[in-house]
PDB file of C-alpha atoms in Angstrom:
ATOM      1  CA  UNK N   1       0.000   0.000   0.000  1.00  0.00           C
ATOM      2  CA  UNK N   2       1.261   2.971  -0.855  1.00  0.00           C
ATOM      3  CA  UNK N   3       2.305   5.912   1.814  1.00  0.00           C
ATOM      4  CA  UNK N   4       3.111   9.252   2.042  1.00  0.00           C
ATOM      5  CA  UNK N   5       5.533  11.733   4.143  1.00  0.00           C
ATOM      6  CA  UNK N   6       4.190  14.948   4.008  1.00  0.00           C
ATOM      7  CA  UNK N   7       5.862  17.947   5.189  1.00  0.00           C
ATOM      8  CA  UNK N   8       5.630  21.809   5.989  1.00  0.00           C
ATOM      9  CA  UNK N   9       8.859  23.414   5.054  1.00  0.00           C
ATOM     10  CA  UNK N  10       9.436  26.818   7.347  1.00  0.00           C
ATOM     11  CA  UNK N  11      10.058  25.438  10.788  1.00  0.00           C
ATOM     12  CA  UNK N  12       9.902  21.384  10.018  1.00  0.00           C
ATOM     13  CA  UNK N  13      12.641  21.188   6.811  1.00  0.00           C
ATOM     14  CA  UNK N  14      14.295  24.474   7.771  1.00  0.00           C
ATOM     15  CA  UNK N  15      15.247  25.612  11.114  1.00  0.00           C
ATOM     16  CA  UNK N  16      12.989  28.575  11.686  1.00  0.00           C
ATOM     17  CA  UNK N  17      14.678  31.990  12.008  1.00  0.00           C
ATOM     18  CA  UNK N  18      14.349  31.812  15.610  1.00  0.00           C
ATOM     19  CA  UNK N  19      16.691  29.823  16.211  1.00  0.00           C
ATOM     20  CA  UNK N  20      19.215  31.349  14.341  1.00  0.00           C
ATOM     21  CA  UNK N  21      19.251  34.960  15.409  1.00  0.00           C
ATOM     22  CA  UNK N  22      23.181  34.160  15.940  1.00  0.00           C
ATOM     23  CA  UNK N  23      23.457  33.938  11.986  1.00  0.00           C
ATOM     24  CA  UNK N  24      21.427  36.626  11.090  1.00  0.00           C
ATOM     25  CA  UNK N  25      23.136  39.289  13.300  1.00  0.00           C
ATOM     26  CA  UNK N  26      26.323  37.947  11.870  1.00  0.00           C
ATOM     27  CA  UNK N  27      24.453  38.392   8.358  1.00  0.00           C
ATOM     28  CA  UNK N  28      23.478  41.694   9.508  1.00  0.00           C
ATOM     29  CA  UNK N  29      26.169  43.411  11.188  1.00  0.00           C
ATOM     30  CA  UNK N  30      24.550  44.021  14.513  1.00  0.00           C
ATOM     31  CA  UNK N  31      25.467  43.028  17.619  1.00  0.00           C
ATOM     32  CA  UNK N  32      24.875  39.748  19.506  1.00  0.00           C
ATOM     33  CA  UNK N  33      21.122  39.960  21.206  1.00  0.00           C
ATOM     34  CA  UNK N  34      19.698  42.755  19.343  1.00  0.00           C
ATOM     35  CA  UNK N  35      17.247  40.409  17.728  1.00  0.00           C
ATOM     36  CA  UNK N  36      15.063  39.038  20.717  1.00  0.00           C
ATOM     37  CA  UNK N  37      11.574  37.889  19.080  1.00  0.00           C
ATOM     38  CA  UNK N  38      11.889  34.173  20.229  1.00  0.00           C
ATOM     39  CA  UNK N  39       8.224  32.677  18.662  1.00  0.00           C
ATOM     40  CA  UNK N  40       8.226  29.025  20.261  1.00  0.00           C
ATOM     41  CA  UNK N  41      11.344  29.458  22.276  1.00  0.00           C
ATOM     42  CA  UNK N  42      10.223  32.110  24.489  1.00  0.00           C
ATOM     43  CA  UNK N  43       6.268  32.905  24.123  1.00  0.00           C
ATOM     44  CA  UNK N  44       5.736  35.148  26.851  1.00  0.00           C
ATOM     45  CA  UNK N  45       8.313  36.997  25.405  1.00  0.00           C
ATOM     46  CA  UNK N  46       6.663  37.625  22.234  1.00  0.00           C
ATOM     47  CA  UNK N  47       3.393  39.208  22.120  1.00  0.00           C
ATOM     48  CA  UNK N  48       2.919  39.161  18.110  1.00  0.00           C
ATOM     49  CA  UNK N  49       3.403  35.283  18.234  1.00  0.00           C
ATOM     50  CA  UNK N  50       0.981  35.050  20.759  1.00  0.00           C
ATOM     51  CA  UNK N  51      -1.543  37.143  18.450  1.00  0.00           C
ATOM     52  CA  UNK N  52      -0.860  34.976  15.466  1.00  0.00           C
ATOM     53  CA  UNK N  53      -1.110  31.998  17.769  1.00  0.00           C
ATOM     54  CA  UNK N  54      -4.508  33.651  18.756  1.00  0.00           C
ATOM     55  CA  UNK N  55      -5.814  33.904  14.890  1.00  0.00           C
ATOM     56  CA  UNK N  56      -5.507  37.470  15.832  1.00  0.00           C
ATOM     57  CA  UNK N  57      -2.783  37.645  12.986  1.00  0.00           C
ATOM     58  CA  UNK N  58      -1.883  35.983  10.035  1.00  0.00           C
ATOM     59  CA  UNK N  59       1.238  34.375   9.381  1.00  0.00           C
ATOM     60  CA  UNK N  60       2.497  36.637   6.740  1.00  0.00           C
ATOM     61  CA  UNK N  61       1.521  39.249   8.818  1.00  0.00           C
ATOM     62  CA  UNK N  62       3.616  38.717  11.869  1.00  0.00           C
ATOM     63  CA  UNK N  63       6.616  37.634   9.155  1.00  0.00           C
ATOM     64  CA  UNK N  64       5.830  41.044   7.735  1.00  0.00           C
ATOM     65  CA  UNK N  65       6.017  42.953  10.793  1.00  0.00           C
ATOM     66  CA  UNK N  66       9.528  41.434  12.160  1.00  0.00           C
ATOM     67  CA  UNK N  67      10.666  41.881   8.443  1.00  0.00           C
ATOM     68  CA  UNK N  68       9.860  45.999   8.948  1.00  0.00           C
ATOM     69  CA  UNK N  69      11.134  45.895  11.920  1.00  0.00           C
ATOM     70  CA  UNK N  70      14.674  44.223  11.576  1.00  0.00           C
ATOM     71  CA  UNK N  71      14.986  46.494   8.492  1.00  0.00           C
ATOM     72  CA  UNK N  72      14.700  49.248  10.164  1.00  0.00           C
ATOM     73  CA  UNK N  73      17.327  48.398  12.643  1.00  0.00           C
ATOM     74  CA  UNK N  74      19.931  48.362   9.258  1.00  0.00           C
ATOM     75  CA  UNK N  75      17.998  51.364   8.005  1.00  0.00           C
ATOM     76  CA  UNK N  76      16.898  49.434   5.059  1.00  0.00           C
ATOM     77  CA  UNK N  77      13.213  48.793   3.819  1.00  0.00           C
ATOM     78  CA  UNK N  78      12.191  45.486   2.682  1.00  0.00           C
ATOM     79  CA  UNK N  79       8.949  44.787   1.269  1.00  0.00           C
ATOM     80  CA  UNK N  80       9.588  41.457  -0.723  1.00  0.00           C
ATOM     81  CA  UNK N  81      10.104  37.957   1.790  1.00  0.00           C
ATOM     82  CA  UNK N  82      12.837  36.573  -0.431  1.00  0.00           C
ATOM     83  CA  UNK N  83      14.976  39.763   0.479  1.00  0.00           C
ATOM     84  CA  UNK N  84      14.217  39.555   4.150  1.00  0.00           C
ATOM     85  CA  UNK N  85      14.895  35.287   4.490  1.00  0.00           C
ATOM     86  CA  UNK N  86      18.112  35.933   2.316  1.00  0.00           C
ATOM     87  CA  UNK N  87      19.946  38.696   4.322  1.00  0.00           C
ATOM     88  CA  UNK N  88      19.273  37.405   7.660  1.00  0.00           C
ATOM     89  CA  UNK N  89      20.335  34.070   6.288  1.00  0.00           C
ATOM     90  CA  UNK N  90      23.217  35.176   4.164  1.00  0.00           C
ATOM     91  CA  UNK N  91      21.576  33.781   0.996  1.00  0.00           C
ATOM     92  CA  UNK N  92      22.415  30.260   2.379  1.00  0.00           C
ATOM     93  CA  UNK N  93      19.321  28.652   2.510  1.00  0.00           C
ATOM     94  CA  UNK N  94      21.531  24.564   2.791  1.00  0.00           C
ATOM     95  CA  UNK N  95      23.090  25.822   5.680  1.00  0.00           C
ATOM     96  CA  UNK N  96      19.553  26.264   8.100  1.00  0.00           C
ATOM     97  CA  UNK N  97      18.353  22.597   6.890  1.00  0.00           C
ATOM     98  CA  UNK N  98      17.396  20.433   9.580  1.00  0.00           C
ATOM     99  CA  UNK N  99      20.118  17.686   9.479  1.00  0.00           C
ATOM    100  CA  UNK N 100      17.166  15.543  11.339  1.00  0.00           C
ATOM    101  CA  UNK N 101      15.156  16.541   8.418  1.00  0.00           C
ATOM    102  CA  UNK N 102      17.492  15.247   5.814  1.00  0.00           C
ATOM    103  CA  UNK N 103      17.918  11.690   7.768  1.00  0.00           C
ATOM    104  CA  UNK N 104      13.775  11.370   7.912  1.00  0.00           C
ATOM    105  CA  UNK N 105      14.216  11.958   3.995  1.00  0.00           C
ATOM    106  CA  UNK N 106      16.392   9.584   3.202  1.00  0.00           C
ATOM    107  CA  UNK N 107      15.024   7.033   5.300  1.00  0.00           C
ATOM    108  CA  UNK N 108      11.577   7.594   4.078  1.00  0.00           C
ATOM    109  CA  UNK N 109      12.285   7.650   0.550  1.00  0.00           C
ATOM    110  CA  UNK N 110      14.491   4.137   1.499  1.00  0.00           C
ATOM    111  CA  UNK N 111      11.214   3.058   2.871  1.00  0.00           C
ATOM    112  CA  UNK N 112       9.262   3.292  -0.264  1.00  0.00           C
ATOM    113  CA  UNK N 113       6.960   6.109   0.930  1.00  0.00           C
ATOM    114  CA  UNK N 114       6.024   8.953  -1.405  1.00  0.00           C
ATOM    115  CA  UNK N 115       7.199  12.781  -0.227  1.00  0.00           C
ATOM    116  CA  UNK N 116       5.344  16.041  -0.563  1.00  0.00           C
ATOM    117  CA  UNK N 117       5.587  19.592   1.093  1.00  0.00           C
ATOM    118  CA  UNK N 118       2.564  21.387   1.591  1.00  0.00           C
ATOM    119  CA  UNK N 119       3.739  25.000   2.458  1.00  0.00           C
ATOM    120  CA  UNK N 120       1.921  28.401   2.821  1.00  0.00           C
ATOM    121  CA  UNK N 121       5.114  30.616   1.587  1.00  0.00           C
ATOM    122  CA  UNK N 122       7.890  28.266   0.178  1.00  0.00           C
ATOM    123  CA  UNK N 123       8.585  30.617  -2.905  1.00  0.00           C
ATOM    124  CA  UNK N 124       7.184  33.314  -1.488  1.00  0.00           C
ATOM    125  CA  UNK N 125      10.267  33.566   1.315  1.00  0.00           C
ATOM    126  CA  UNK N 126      12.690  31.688  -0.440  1.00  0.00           C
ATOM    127  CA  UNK N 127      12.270  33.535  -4.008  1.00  0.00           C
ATOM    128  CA  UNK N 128      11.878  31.456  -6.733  1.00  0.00           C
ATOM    129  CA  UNK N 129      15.645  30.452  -7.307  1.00  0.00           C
ATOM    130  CA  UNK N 130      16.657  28.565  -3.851  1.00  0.00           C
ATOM    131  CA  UNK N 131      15.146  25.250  -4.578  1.00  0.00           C
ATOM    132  CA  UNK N 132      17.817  24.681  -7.397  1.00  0.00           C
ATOM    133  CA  UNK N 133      20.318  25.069  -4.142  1.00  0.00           C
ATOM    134  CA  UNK N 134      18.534  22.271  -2.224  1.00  0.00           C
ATOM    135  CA  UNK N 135      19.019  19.243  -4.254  1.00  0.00           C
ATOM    136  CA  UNK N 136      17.305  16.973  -1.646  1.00  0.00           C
ATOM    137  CA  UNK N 137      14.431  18.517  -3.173  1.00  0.00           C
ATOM    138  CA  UNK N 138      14.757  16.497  -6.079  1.00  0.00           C
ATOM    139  CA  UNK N 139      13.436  13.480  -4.105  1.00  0.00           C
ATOM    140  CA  UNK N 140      10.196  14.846  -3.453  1.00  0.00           C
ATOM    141  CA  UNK N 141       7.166  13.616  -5.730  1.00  0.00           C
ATOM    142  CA  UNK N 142       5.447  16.547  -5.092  1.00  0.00           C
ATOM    143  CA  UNK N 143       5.834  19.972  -3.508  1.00  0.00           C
ATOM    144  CA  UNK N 144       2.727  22.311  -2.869  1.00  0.00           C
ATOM    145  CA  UNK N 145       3.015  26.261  -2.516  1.00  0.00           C
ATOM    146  CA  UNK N 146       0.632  28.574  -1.821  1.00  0.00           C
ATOM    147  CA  UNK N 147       2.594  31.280  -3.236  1.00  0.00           C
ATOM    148  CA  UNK N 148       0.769  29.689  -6.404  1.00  0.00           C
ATOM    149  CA  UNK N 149      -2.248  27.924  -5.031  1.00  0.00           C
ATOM    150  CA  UNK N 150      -3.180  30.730  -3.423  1.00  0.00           C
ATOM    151  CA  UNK N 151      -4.896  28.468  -0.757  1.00  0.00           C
ATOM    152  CA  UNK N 152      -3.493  28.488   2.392  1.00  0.00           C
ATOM    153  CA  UNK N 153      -3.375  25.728   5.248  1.00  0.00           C
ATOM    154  CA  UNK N 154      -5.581  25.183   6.843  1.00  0.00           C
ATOM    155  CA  UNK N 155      -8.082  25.229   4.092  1.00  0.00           C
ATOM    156  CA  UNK N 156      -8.910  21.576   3.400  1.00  0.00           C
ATOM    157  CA  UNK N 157      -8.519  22.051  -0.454  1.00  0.00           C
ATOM    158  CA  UNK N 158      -4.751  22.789   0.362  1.00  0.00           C
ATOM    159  CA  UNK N 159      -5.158  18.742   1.955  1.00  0.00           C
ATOM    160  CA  UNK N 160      -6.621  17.748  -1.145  1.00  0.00           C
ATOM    161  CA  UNK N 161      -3.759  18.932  -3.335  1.00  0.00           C
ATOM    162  CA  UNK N 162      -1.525  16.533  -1.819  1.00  0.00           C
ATOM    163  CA  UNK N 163      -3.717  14.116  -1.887  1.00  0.00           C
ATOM    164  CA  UNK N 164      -5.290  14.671  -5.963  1.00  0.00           C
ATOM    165  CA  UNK N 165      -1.197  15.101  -6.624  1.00  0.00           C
ATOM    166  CA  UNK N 166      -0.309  11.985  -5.128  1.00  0.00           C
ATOM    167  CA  UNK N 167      -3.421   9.808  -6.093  1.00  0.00           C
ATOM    168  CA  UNK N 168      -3.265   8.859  -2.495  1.00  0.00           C
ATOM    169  CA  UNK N 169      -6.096   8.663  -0.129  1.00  0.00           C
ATOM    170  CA  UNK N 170      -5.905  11.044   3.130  1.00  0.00           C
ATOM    171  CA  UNK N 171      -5.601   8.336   5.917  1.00  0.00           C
ATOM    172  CA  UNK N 172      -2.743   6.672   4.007  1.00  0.00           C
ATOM    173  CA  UNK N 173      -0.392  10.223   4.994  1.00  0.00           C
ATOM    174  CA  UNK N 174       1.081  11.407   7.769  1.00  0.00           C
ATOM    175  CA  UNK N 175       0.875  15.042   7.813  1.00  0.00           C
ATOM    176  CA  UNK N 176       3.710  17.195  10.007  1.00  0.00           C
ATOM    177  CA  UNK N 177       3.341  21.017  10.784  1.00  0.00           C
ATOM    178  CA  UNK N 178       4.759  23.297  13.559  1.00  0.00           C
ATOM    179  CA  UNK N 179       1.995  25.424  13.730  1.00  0.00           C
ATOM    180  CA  UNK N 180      -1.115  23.971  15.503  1.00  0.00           C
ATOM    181  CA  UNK N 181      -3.933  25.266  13.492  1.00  0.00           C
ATOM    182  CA  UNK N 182      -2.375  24.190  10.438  1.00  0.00           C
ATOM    183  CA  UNK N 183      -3.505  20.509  11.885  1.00  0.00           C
ATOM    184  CA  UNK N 184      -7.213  21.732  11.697  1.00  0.00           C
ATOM    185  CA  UNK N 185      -7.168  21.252   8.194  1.00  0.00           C
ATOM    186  CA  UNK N 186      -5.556  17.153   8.330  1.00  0.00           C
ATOM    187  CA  UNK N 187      -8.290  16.969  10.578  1.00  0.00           C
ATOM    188  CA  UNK N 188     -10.550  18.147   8.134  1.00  0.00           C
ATOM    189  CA  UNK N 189      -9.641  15.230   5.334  1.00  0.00           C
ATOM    190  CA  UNK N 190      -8.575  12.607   7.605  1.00  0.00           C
ATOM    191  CA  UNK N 191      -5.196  13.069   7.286  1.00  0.00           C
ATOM    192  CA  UNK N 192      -3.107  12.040  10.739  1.00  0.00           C
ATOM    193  CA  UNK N 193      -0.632  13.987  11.811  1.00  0.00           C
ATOM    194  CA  UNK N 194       2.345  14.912  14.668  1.00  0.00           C
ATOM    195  CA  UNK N 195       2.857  18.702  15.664  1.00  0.00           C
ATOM    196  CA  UNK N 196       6.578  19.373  15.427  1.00  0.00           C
ATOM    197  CA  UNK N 197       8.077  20.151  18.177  1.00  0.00           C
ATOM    198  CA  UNK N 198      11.128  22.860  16.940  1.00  0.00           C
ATOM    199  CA  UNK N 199      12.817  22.113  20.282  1.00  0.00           C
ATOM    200  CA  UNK N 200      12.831  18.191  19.722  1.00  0.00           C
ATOM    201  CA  UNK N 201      13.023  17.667  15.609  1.00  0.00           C
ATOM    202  CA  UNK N 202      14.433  14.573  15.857  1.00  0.00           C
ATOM    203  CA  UNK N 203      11.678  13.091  18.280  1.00  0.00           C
ATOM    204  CA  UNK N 204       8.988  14.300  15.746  1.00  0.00           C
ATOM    205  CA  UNK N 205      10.416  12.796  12.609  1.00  0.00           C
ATOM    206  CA  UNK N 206      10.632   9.692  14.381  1.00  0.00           C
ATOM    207  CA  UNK N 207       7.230   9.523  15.530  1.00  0.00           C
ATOM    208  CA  UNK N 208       5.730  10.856  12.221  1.00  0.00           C
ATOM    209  CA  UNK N 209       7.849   7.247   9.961  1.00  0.00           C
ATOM    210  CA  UNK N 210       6.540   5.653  12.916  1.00  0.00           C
ATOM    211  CA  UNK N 211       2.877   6.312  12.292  1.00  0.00           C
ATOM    212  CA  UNK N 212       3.367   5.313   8.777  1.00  0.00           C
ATOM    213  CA  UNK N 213       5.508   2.130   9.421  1.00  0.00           C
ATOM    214  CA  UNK N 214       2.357   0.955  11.898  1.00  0.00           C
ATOM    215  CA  UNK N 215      -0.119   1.831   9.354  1.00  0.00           C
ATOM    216  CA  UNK N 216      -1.170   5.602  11.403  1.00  0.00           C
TER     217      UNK N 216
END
């Protein structure tokens, strides 16, 4: 029976740019701890999280916000993602891959299971150019963007992409996400799924081939 890994990128493939606020001030020029929005890693300590964690705010919308606001600290206006993601990450997009991520790959495509991404801004942060520096890419069947769909997680239509793509049914994936209400919409289509923790990647990758070595 065929099977299928399904992934978010932000966050699950690539390390999410809180956790490397040590690259991006290097990137930058600014001094060590000037960039203190922690998302995940420190909640209490970030009040726009919490609003986007609240549905107060959209996810572009708080990515929009810290991209104004670390600008500004350079006195330089961004408007475009791809500009933001690439000089707080030096243009190196391979170098913030989860290695866990890249082991969970291998091993699922050793496994016989199809691979997809389902992501609400791959191009849209990235710029249109990265993937062809990520050649683990390659060994993806099929990789979703809303930059293009225009459908966003967690509508249930951006389920059955992955699903129509892969001429899968829903209960055959295993879905994996960092951000909560993203879930809502695997719940929708019967898709199961495991939250990713960012502070424990490698537990979550090895609960998510888990689920589809025991069938969900």
């Amino acid at each position: 029976m065929m099977r299928a890994l399904v992934l978010d990128f932000g966050g699950v493939i690539s390390k999410t740019l809180f956790e490397t606020h040590s690259l991006s001030e290097a990137a930058l020029g600014l001094p060590s701890g000037t960039l203190t929005w922690r998302g995940p890693f420190d909640p209490d300590g970030d009040d726009a999280w919490r609003a986007m964690q609240a549905g107060e705010m959209t996810e572009r919308d708080y990515w929009a916000l810290r991209m104004r606001e670390t600008g500004a600290l350079i006195g330089e206006a961004w408007t475009e993602f791809p500009e933001f993601v690439g000089r707080l990450r030096g243009a190196e997009p391979e170098a913030v891959i989860r290695p866990e991520a890249l082991d969970a790959i291998t091993r699922a495509k050793a496994s016989g299971y199809k691979l997809a991404i389902l992501s609400n801004e791959l191009d849209l942060f990235y710029g249109k150019d990265f993937r062809s520096r990520l050649p683990f890419l390659a060994d993806f069947d099929l990789i979703v963007d809303a930059t293009y769909t225009g459908i966003l997680k967690p509508d249930p239509r951006a389920f059955r992409f992955v699903t129509d793509g892969l001429a899968i049914e829903a209960k055959d994936c295993v879905f994996v996400d960092d951000q909560a209400k993203n879930l809502n919409g695997a719940v929708a289509v019967g898709m199961p799924y495991v939250h990713f923790d960012v502070t424990r990647p490698g537990e979550s990758y090895a609960l998510a081939l888990d689920m589809l070595a025991q069938g969900n």
